PDB file of C-alpha atoms in Angstrom:
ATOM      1  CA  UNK A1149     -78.472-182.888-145.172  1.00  0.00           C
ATOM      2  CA  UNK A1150     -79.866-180.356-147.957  1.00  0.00           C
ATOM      3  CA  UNK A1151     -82.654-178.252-148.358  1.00  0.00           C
ATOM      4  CA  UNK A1152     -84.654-176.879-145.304  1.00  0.00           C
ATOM      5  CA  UNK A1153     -85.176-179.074-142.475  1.00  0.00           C
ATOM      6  CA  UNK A1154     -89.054-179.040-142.555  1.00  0.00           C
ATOM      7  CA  UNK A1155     -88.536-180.831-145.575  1.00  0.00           C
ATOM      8  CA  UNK A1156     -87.474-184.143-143.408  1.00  0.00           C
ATOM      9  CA  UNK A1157     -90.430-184.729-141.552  1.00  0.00           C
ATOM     10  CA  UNK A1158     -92.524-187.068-143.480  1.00  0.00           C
ATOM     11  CA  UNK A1159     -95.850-185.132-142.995  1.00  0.00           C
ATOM     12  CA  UNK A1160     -95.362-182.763-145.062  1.00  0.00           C
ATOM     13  CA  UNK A1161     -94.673-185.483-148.050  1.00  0.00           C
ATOM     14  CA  UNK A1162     -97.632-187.468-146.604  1.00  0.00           C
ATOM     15  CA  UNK A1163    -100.095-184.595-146.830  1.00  0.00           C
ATOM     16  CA  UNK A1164     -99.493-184.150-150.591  1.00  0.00           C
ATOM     17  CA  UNK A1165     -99.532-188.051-151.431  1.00  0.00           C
ATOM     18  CA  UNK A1166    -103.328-187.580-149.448  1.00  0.00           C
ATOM     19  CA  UNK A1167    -104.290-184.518-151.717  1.00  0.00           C
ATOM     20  CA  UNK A1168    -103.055-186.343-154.870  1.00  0.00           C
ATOM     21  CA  UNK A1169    -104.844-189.022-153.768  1.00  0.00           C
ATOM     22  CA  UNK A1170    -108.059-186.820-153.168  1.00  0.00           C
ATOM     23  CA  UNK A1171    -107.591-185.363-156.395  1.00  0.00           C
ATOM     24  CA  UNK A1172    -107.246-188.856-158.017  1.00  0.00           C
ATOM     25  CA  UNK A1173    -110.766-189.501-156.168  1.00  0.00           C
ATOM     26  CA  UNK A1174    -112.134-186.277-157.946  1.00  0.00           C
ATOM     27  CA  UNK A1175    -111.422-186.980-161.571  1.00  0.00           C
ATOM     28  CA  UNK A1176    -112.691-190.069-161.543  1.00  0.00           C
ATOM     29  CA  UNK A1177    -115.892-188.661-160.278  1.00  0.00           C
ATOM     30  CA  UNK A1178    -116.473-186.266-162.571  1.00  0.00           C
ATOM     31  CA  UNK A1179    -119.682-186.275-164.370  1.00  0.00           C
ATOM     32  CA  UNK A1180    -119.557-187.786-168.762  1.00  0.00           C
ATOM     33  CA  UNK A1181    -120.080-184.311-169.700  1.00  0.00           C
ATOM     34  CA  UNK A1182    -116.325-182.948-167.812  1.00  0.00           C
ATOM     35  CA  UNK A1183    -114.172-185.464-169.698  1.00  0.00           C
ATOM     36  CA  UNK A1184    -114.813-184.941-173.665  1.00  0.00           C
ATOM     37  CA  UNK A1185    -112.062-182.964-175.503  1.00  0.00           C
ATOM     38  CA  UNK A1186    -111.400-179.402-174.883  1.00  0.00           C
ATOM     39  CA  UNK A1187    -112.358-178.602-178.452  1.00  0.00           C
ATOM     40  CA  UNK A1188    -115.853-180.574-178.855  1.00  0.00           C
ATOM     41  CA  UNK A1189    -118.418-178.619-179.994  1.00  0.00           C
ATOM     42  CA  UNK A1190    -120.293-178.924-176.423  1.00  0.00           C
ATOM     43  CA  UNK A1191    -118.332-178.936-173.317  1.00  0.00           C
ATOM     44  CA  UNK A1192    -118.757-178.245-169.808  1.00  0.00           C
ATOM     45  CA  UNK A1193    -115.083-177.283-169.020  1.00  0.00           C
ATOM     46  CA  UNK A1194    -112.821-174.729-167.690  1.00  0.00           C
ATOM     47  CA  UNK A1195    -111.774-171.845-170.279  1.00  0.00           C
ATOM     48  CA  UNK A1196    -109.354-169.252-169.364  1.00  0.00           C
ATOM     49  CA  UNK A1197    -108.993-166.447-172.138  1.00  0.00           C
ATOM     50  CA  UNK A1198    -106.192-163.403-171.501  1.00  0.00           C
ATOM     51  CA  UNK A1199    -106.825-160.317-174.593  1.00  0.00           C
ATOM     52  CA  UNK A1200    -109.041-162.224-176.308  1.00  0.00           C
ATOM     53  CA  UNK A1201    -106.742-165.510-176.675  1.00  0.00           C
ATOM     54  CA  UNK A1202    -107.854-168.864-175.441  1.00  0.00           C
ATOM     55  CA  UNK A1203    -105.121-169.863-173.017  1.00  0.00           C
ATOM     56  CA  UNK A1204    -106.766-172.900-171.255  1.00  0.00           C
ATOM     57  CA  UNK A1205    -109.170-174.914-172.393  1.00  0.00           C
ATOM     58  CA  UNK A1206    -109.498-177.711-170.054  1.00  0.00           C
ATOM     59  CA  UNK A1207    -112.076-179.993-168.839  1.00  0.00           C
ATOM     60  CA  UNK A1208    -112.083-180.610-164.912  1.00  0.00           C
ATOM     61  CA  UNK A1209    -111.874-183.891-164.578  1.00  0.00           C
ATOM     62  CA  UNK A1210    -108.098-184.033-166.266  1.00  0.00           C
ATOM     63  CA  UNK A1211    -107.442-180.535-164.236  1.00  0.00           C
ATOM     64  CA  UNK A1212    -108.330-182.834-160.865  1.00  0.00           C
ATOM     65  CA  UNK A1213    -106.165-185.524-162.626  1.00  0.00           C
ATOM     66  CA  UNK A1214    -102.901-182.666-163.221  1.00  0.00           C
ATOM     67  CA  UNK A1215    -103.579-181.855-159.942  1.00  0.00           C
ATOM     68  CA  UNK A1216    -103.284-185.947-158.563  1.00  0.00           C
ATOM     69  CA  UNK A1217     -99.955-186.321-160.864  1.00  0.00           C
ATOM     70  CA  UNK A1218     -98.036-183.096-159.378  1.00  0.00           C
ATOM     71  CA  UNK A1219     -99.519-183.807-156.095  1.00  0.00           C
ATOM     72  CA  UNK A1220     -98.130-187.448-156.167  1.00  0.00           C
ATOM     73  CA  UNK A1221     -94.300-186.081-157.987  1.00  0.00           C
ATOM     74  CA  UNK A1222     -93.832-183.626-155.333  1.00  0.00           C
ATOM     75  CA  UNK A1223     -94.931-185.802-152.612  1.00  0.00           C
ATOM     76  CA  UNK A1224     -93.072-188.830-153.926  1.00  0.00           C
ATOM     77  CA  UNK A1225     -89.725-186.533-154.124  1.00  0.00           C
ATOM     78  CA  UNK A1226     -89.705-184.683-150.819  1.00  0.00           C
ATOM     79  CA  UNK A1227     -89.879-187.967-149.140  1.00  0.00           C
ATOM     80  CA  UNK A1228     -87.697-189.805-151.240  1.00  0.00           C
ATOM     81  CA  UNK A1229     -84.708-187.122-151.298  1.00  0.00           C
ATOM     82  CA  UNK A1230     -85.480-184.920-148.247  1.00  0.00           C
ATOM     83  CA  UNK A1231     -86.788-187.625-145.383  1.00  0.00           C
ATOM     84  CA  UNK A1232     -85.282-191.347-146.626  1.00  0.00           C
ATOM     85  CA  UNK A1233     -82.103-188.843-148.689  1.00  0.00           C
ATOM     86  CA  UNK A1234     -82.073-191.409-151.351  1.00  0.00           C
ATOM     87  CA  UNK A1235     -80.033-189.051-154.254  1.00  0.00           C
ATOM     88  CA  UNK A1236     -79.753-189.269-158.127  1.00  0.00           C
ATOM     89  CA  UNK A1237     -78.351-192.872-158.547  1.00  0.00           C
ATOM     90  CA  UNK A1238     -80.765-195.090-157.521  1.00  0.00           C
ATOM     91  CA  UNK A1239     -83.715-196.335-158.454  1.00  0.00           C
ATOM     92  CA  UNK A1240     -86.068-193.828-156.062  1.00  0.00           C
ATOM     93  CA  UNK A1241     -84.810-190.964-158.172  1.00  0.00           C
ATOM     94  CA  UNK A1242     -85.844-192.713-162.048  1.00  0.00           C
ATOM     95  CA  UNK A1243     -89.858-193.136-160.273  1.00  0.00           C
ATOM     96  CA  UNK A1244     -89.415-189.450-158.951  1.00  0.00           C
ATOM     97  CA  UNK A1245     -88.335-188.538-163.009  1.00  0.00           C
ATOM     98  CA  UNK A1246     -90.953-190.292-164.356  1.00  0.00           C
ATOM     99  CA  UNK A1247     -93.774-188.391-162.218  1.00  0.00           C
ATOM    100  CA  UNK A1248     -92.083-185.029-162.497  1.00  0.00           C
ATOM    101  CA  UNK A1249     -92.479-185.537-166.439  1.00  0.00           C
ATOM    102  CA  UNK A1250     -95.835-186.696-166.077  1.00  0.00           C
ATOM    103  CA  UNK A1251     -96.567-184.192-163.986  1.00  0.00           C
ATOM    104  CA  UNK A1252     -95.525-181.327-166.892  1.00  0.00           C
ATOM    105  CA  UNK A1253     -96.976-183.031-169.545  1.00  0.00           C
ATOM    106  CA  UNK A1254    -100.254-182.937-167.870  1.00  0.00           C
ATOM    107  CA  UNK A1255    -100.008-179.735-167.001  1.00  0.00           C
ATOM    108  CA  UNK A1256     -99.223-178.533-170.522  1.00  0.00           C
ATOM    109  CA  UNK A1257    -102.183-181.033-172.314  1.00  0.00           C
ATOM    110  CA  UNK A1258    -104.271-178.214-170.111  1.00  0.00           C
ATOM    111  CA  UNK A1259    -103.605-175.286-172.363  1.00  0.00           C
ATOM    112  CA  UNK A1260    -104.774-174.440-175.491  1.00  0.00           C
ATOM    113  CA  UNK A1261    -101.629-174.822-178.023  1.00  0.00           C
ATOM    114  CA  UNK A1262    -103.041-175.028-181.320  1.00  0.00           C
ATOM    115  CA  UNK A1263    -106.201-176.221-183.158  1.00  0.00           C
ATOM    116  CA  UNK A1264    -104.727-179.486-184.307  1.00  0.00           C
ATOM    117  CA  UNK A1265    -104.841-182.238-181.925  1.00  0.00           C
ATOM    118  CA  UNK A1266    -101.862-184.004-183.510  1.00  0.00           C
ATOM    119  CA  UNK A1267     -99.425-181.452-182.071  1.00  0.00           C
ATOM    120  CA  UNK A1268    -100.679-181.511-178.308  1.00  0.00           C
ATOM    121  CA  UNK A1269     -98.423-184.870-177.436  1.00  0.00           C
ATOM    122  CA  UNK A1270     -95.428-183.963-179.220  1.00  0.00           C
ATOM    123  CA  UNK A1271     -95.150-180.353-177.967  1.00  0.00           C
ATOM    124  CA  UNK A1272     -95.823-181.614-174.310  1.00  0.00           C
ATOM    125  CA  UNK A1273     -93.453-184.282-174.338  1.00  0.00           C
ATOM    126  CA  UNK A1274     -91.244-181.679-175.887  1.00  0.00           C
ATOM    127  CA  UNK A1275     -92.329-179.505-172.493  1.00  0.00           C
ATOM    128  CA  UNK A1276     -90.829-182.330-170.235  1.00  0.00           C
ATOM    129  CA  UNK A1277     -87.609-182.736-172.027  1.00  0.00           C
ATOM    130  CA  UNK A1278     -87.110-179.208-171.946  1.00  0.00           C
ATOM    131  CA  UNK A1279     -87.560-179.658-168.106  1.00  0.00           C
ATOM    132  CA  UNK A1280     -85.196-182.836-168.052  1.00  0.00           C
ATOM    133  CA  UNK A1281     -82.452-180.771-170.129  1.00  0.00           C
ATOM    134  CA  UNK A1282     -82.508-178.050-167.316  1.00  0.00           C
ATOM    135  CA  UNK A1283     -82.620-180.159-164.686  1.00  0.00           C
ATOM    136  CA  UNK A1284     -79.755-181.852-165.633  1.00  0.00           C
ATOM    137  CA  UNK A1285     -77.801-179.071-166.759  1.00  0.00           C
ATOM    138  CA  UNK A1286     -78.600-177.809-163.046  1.00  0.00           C
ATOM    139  CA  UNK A1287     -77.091-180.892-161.453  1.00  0.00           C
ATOM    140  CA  UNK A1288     -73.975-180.757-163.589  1.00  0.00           C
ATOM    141  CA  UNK A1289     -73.249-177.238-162.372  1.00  0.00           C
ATOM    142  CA  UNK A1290     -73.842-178.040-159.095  1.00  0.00           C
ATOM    143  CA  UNK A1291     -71.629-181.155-159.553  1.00  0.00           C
ATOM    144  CA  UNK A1292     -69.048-178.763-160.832  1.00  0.00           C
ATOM    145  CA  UNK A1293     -69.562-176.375-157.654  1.00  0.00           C
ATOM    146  CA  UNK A1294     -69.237-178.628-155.114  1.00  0.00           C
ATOM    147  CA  UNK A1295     -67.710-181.313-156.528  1.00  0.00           C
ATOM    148  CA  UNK A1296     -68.128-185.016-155.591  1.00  0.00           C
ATOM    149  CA  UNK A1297     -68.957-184.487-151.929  1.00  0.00           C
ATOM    150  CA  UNK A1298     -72.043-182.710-152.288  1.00  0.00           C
ATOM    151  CA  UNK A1299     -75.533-183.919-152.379  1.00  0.00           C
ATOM    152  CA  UNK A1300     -75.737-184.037-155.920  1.00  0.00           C
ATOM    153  CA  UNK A1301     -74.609-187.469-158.262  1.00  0.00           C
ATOM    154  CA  UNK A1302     -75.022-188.147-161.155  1.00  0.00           C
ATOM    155  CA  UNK A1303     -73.361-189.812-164.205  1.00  0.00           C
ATOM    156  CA  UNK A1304     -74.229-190.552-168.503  1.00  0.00           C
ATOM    157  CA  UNK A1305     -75.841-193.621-167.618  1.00  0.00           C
ATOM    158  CA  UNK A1306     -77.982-192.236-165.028  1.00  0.00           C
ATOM    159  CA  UNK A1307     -79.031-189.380-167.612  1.00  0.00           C
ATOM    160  CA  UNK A1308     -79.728-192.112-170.042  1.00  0.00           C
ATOM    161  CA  UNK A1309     -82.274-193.847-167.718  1.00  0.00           C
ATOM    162  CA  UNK A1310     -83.782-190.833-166.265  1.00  0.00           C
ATOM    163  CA  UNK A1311     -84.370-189.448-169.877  1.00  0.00           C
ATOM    164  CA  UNK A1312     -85.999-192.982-170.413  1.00  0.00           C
ATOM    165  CA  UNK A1313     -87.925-192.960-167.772  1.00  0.00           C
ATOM    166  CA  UNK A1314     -89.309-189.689-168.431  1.00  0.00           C
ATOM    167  CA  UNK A1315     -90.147-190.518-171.975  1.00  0.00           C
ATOM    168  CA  UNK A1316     -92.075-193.374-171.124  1.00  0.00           C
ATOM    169  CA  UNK A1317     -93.334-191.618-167.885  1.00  0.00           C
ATOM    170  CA  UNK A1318     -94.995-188.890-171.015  1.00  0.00           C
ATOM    171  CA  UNK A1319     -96.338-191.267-173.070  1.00  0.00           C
ATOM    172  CA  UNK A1320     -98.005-193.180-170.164  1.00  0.00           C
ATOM    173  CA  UNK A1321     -99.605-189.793-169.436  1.00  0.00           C
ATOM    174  CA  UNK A1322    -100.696-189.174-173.326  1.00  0.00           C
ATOM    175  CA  UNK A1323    -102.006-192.180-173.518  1.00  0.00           C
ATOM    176  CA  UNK A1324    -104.242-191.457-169.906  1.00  0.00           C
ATOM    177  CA  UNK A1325    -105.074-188.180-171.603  1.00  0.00           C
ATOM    178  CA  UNK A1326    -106.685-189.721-174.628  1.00  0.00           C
ATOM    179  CA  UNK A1327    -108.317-192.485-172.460  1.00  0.00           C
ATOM    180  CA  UNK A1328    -109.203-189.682-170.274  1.00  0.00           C
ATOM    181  CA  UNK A1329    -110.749-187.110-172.282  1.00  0.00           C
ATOM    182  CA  UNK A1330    -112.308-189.329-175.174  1.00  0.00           C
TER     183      UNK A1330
END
């Protein structure tokens, strides 16, 4: 076994599927006015602004809905690796990809990046294959450390899928966003 052993119990994981799903619950009842773009001309949402710069400019129903997706990837994962221990090669670990990139994109489709719309899906996704990258590069080291008998597998084709997965996993979440928020 890996990781800390209050990892295994499945409370833990179940607790944070329940507050995703309570988050879910919350952005979907968020008043009209919480769920136009950040940059309309009248807004009701959250703005956080460090020396004068805009840093997020959110509204609260897609905050509540960030919050749902990273409560749902962590929850999904703990249970998945640390309480079943199903590892890299199966099919548990593409669904646990595919939220954790989700989860990122949503988090970064909170901030204020630039002006221009256009740019918000491409620099997210960008965000989550930046995450993918290091995550891999992570599990190759680790492959190289402890070699095939740790708790860590992987291989090119399970890269392939997991970077697939995590495309489509970003998209799915732009196209929520724009559903969301317009």
């Amino acid at each position: 076994m890996h990781g800390p052993e209050w990892l295994s119990n499945p409370i833990f994981s179940s607790v944070l599927l329940s507050i995703g799903i309570l988050f879910l619950w919350m952005a979907l009842r968020t008043e009209k006015d919480y769920r136009r773009h950040q940059h309309d001309a009248v807004h009701s949402g959250i703005e956080i602004s460090i020396i004068g710069k805009m840093v997020v400019d959110t509204s609260k129903g897609w905050l509540f809905f960030t919050l749902f997706i990273g409560g749902m990837a962590l929850g999904a994962h703990f249970l998945s690796e640390y309480t079943f221990h199903l590892y890299d090669t199966t099919s548990i670990d593409s669904i646990t990809h595919g939220l954790s990139a989700m989860g990122i994109t949503a988090i970064v489709l909170n901030f204020s990046i630039t002006r221009k719309r256009r740019y918000y899906f491409p620099i997210s996704i960008g965000a989550a294959w930046i995450g993918f990258i290091i995550w891999e590069v992570y599990e190759w080291i680790s492959l190289g450390i402890h070699g095939p008998m740790g708790f860590i597998q992987t291989d090119p084709i399970d890269m392939f899928v997991d970077l697939w997965v995590d495309t489509l996993g970003c998209l799915a979440v732009c196209f929520l966003y724009k559903e969301f928020t317009d």
